[in-house]
mmCIF file of C-alpha atoms in Angstrom:
data_model
loop_
_atom_site.group_PDB
_atom_site.id
_atom_site.type_symbol
_atom_site.label_atom_id
_atom_site.label_comp_id
_atom_site.label_asym_id
_atom_site.label_seq_id
_atom_site.Cartn_x
_atom_site.Cartn_y
_atom_site.Cartn_z
ATOM 1 C CA MET T 1 -36.181 -70.075 -39.785
ATOM 2 C CA ALA T 2 -36.438 -71.667 -36.308
ATOM 3 C CA SER T 3 -38.849 -70.220 -33.755
ATOM 4 C CA SER T 4 -37.573 -68.722 -30.498
ATOM 5 C CA ASP T 5 -38.987 -71.747 -28.642
ATOM 6 C CA ASP T 6 -36.357 -73.891 -30.363
ATOM 7 C CA HIS T 7 -33.516 -71.723 -29.022
ATOM 8 C CA LEU T 8 -31.471 -72.509 -25.955
ATOM 9 C CA LYS T 9 -32.310 -70.295 -22.961
ATOM 10 C CA VAL T 10 -29.282 -69.358 -20.878
ATOM 11 C CA ASP T 11 -29.542 -67.945 -17.349
ATOM 12 C CA VAL T 12 -26.442 -65.821 -16.828
ATOM 13 C CA TYR T 13 -25.206 -65.347 -13.248
ATOM 14 C CA TYR T 14 -22.704 -62.510 -12.894
ATOM 15 C CA ASN T 15 -21.415 -59.869 -10.494
ATOM 16 C CA GLY T 16 -21.425 -62.430 -7.652
ATOM 17 C CA ALA T 17 -18.707 -64.551 -6.064
ATOM 18 C CA PHE T 18 -18.032 -68.268 -5.772
ATOM 19 C CA VAL T 19 -17.702 -69.544 -2.215
ATOM 20 C CA PRO T 20 -16.134 -72.896 -1.243
ATOM 21 C CA ASN T 21 -17.500 -75.709 0.960
ATOM 22 C CA SER T 22 -20.514 -76.958 -0.962
ATOM 23 C CA LEU T 23 -19.710 -74.632 -3.858
ATOM 24 C CA LEU T 24 -22.154 -71.729 -4.266
ATOM 25 C CA TYR T 25 -22.348 -68.565 -6.355
ATOM 26 C CA PHE T 26 -23.170 -65.904 -3.778
ATOM 27 C CA ASP T 27 -25.221 -62.710 -4.334
ATOM 28 C CA PRO T 28 -25.389 -62.704 -8.151
ATOM 29 C CA ASP T 29 -27.159 -60.518 -10.671
ATOM 30 C CA ILE T 30 -29.152 -62.708 -13.079
ATOM 31 C CA THR T 31 -30.213 -62.160 -16.666
ATOM 32 C CA THR T 32 -31.502 -64.535 -19.347
ATOM 33 C CA ILE T 33 -30.376 -64.853 -22.951
ATOM 34 C CA SER T 34 -33.237 -66.086 -25.109
ATOM 35 C CA GLY T 35 -34.360 -65.696 -28.714
ATOM 36 C CA VAL T 36 -30.803 -66.117 -30.027
ATOM 37 C CA ASP T 37 -29.733 -69.204 -31.985
ATOM 38 C CA LEU T 38 -26.485 -69.940 -30.147
ATOM 39 C CA ARG T 39 -25.611 -72.676 -32.683
ATOM 40 C CA GLU T 40 -24.864 -69.927 -35.197
ATOM 41 C CA LEU T 41 -22.269 -68.388 -32.848
ATOM 42 C CA ASP T 42 -18.783 -69.668 -32.164
ATOM 43 C CA PHE T 43 -17.079 -69.527 -28.749
ATOM 44 C CA GLU T 44 -15.613 -66.019 -29.191
ATOM 45 C CA ALA T 45 -18.933 -64.571 -30.420
ATOM 46 C CA PHE T 46 -20.711 -66.126 -27.417
ATOM 47 C CA ILE T 47 -18.184 -64.545 -25.010
ATOM 48 C CA GLU T 48 -18.725 -61.170 -26.714
ATOM 49 C CA LEU T 49 -22.484 -61.618 -26.263
ATOM 50 C CA LEU T 50 -21.935 -62.383 -22.561
ATOM 51 C CA SER T 51 -19.762 -59.275 -22.187
ATOM 52 C CA LYS T 52 -22.501 -57.100 -23.751
ATOM 53 C CA VAL T 53 -25.224 -58.611 -21.565
ATOM 54 C CA THR T 54 -23.248 -58.390 -18.294
ATOM 55 C CA ARG T 55 -21.354 -55.172 -19.178
ATOM 56 C CA MET T 56 -18.162 -56.711 -17.846
ATOM 57 C CA SER T 57 -15.147 -58.644 -19.082
ATOM 58 C CA CYS T 58 -15.966 -62.376 -19.183
ATOM 59 C CA VAL T 59 -12.700 -64.297 -18.896
ATOM 60 C CA ASP T 60 -13.530 -67.099 -16.455
ATOM 61 C CA VAL T 61 -16.872 -68.587 -17.514
ATOM 62 C CA TYR T 62 -18.513 -71.806 -16.291
ATOM 63 C CA PHE T 63 -21.725 -73.638 -17.099
ATOM 64 C CA CYS T 64 -23.975 -76.122 -15.348
ATOM 65 C CA LEU T 65 -27.306 -77.868 -15.938
ATOM 66 C CA PRO T 66 -30.167 -76.206 -13.993
ATOM 67 C CA TYR T 67 -30.968 -79.244 -11.845
ATOM 68 C CA GLU T 68 -27.365 -80.093 -10.880
ATOM 69 C CA SER T 69 -25.451 -78.670 -7.925
ATOM 70 C CA LEU T 70 -22.395 -76.588 -8.753
ATOM 71 C CA GLY T 71 -20.044 -78.920 -6.891
ATOM 72 C CA GLU T 72 -21.094 -81.886 -9.023
ATOM 73 C CA GLY T 73 -22.057 -80.396 -12.397
ATOM 74 C CA ILE T 74 -19.910 -77.328 -13.066
ATOM 75 C CA HIS T 75 -17.887 -77.252 -16.319
ATOM 76 C CA SER T 76 -15.421 -74.695 -17.607
ATOM 77 C CA LEU T 77 -16.160 -72.723 -20.784
ATOM 78 C CA TYR T 78 -12.741 -71.781 -22.154
ATOM 79 C CA ASN T 79 -12.645 -72.840 -25.817
ATOM 80 C CA ASP T 80 -14.639 -74.086 -28.816
ATOM 81 C CA GLY T 81 -14.642 -77.673 -27.515
ATOM 82 C CA ASP T 82 -16.212 -76.550 -24.219
ATOM 83 C CA TYR T 83 -18.730 -74.442 -26.160
ATOM 84 C CA LYS T 84 -19.810 -77.437 -28.285
ATOM 85 C CA GLU T 85 -20.258 -79.508 -25.097
ATOM 86 C CA PHE T 86 -22.267 -76.627 -23.592
ATOM 87 C CA LEU T 87 -24.629 -76.496 -26.612
ATOM 88 C CA GLU T 88 -24.991 -80.279 -26.778
ATOM 89 C CA MET T 89 -25.825 -80.591 -23.071
ATOM 90 C CA GLY T 90 -28.260 -77.662 -23.286
ATOM 91 C CA TYR T 91 -30.232 -78.949 -26.260
ATOM 92 C CA ASN T 92 -30.337 -82.488 -24.829
ATOM 93 C CA ASN T 93 -31.593 -81.361 -21.393
ATOM 94 C CA GLY T 94 -34.671 -79.174 -21.809
ATOM 95 C CA LYS T 95 -33.003 -76.316 -23.721
ATOM 96 C CA ARG T 96 -32.015 -74.512 -20.533
ATOM 97 C CA MET T 97 -28.520 -73.872 -19.113
ATOM 98 C CA LYS T 98 -26.880 -71.801 -16.407
ATOM 99 C CA VAL T 99 -23.720 -69.786 -17.072
ATOM 100 C CA TYR T 100 -21.570 -68.284 -14.291
ATOM 101 C CA VAL T 101 -19.103 -65.438 -14.783
ATOM 102 C CA ASP T 102 -16.227 -65.379 -12.282
ATOM 103 C CA GLN T 103 -14.594 -61.956 -12.154
ATOM 104 C CA TYR T 104 -12.323 -62.917 -9.223
ATOM 105 C CA ASN T 105 -10.517 -65.856 -10.921
ATOM 106 C CA GLU T 106 -11.256 -68.254 -8.038
ATOM 107 C CA PRO T 107 -9.670 -71.763 -7.990
ATOM 108 C CA ILE T 108 -13.071 -73.486 -8.214
ATOM 109 C CA PHE T 109 -11.901 -76.948 -9.258
ATOM 110 C CA ASP T 110 -9.280 -76.948 -6.477
ATOM 111 C CA TRP T 111 -12.070 -76.228 -3.994
ATOM 112 C CA ILE T 112 -14.150 -79.099 -5.378
ATOM 113 C CA GLU T 113 -11.189 -81.502 -5.099
ATOM 114 C CA ALA T 114 -10.529 -80.334 -1.531
ATOM 115 C CA ASP T 115 -14.200 -80.900 -0.604
ATOM 116 C CA ASP T 116 -14.087 -84.398 -2.124
ATOM 117 C CA GLY T 117 -10.890 -85.181 -0.192
ATOM 118 C CA GLU T 118 -12.439 -83.996 3.081
ATOM 119 C CA GLU T 119 -15.533 -86.149 2.544
ATOM 120 C CA GLU T 120 -13.406 -89.231 1.848
ATOM 121 C CA GLY T 121 -11.288 -88.489 4.928
ATOM 122 C CA THR T 122 -14.382 -88.192 7.114
ATOM 123 C CA GLU T 123 -15.727 -91.518 5.877
ATOM 124 C CA ASP T 124 -12.419 -93.191 6.783
ATOM 125 C CA LEU T 125 -12.472 -91.584 10.234
ATOM 126 C CA ASP T 126 -16.053 -92.715 10.824
ATOM 127 C CA CYS T 127 -15.101 -96.307 10.013
ATOM 128 C CA GLU T 128 -12.100 -96.186 12.357
ATOM 129 C CA GLU T 129 -14.197 -94.737 15.166
ATOM 130 C CA ASP T 130 -16.831 -97.424 14.677
ATOM 131 C CA GLU T 131 -14.213 -100.177 14.901
ATOM 132 C CA ASP T 132 -12.686 -98.667 18.048
ATOM 133 C CA SER T 133 -16.036 -98.132 19.723
ATOM 134 C CA VAL T 134 -16.924 -101.849 19.602
ATOM 135 C CA PHE T 135 -15.841 -103.615 22.792
ATOM 136 C CA SER T 136 -14.153 -106.963 22.433
ATOM 137 C CA ASP T 137 -15.430 -109.818 24.583
ATOM 138 C CA ALA T 138 -11.849 -111.005 25.084
ATOM 139 C CA GLU T 139 -10.888 -107.883 27.026
ATOM 140 C CA SER T 140 -11.147 -108.299 30.773
ATOM 141 C CA VAL T 141 -12.370 -105.484 32.935
ATOM 142 C CA ASP T 142 -11.547 -105.389 36.639
ATOM 143 C CA HIS T 143 -14.283 -104.175 38.964
ATOM 144 C CA GLU T 144 -14.158 -103.117 42.554
ATOM 145 C CA GLU T 145 -15.890 -105.424 44.967
ATOM 146 C CA ASP T 146 -19.499 -104.542 45.636
ATOM 147 C CA VAL T 147 -20.017 -103.115 49.103
ATOM 148 C CA GLU T 148 -23.381 -103.422 50.829
ATOM 149 C CA LEU T 149 -24.575 -100.156 52.280
ATOM 150 C CA ASP T 150 -26.482 -100.013 55.540
ATOM 151 C CA ALA T 151 -29.533 -97.890 54.725
ATOM 152 C CA ASN T 152 -30.547 -97.667 58.402
ATOM 153 C CA ASN T 153 -27.306 -95.994 59.508
ATOM 154 C CA HIS T 154 -28.589 -92.428 59.966
ATOM 155 C CA THR T 155 -27.023 -89.735 62.049
ATOM 156 C CA THR T 156 -29.668 -88.947 64.631
ATOM 157 C CA THR T 157 -27.717 -86.572 66.841
ATOM 158 C CA ASP T 158 -27.329 -83.929 64.123
ATOM 159 C CA GLN T 159 -30.405 -81.687 64.239
ATOM 160 C CA PHE T 160 -29.685 -80.187 60.817
ATOM 161 C CA LEU T 161 -29.686 -83.602 59.164
ATOM 162 C CA ASN T 162 -32.845 -84.541 61.034
ATOM 163 C CA ILE T 163 -34.585 -81.479 59.596
ATOM 164 C CA LEU T 164 -33.513 -82.527 56.096
ATOM 165 C CA CYS T 165 -34.526 -86.155 56.682
ATOM 166 C CA PRO T 166 -37.632 -86.062 58.877
ATOM 167 C CA SER T 167 -38.377 -89.732 58.265
ATOM 168 C CA ALA T 168 -35.211 -90.755 60.081
ATOM 169 C CA PRO T 169 -36.020 -92.102 63.554
ATOM 170 C CA LEU T 170 -34.908 -89.927 66.443
ATOM 171 C CA ASN T 171 -33.010 -91.425 69.316
ATOM 172 C CA GLU T 172 -34.792 -89.981 72.348
ATOM 173 C CA ASP T 173 -32.060 -90.980 74.822
ATOM 174 C CA LYS T 174 -29.397 -88.932 73.106
ATOM 175 C CA HIS T 175 -31.786 -86.008 72.595
ATOM 176 C CA ASP T 176 -31.831 -85.439 76.379
ATOM 177 C CA ASP T 177 -28.043 -85.076 76.451
ATOM 178 C CA LEU T 178 -28.112 -82.017 74.159
ATOM 179 C CA PRO T 179 -27.392 -78.647 75.805
ATOM 180 C CA GLN T 180 -30.460 -76.621 76.702
ATOM 181 C CA ASP T 181 -30.333 -72.965 75.706
ATOM 182 C CA PRO T 182 -31.964 -70.386 78.009
ATOM 183 C CA ILE T 183 -35.323 -69.035 76.856
ATOM 184 C CA HIS T 184 -36.195 -65.343 76.869
ATOM 185 C CA ASN T 185 -38.853 -64.327 79.392
ATOM 186 C CA ASP T 186 -40.872 -61.451 77.951
ATOM 187 C CA LYS T 187 -42.638 -60.794 81.297
ATOM 188 C CA GLN T 188 -39.415 -59.832 83.031
ATOM 189 C CA ALA T 189 -38.783 -56.089 83.475
ATOM 190 C CA TRP T 190 -36.417 -54.636 81.008
ATOM 191 C CA ASP T 191 -34.075 -53.109 83.582
ATOM 192 C CA LYS T 192 -33.718 -56.433 85.439
ATOM 193 C CA MET T 193 -32.888 -58.450 82.317
ATOM 194 C CA GLU T 194 -29.444 -59.956 82.089
ATOM 195 C CA PRO T 195 -28.403 -61.329 78.686
ATOM 196 C CA ILE T 196 -27.210 -64.898 78.802
ATOM 197 C CA LEU T 197 -25.127 -66.509 76.065
ATOM 198 C CA GLY T 198 -27.381 -68.515 73.735
ATOM 199 C CA MET T 199 -30.589 -66.675 74.724
#
């Protein structure tokens, strides 16, 4: 009789849900079947064993190697042929497999095909964008004529601009032409004061 080390260990993922876009099995409960010689069981007996372990009806069942992503390595487990492939892959790859129970009957393989189609479409778009983004030497581009700016042309009569640009030279001649506002005399008696506009 074979020892339990010679048996295939199966990690069973159940009570979760498959989600599309880089296919994942979300929020599962996990249990392991070990110590059972699965080669002695046929497909129907294996499904009954899964139903006992998960305590749920196992209609849509999938399997995958532990080191492969679901999107690339998932296989359906619907009949004796699939079960033989499952056993063969398991015993040839470290005697460990993952089994997923889908209670929601999700269109998993349609999702995988859609993801593959989107990736191919994006590659085509990237190539088109790269071709369009390269400028051709044959195309002519019209430019406006370059205009030389006079850096010394500062407005010196505007006091606000002179405050912002103190390094600008002041024109003393024009500064004398500016209106002079009256200045408040604090020594004058309050009852003799007459307010003047601009004071």
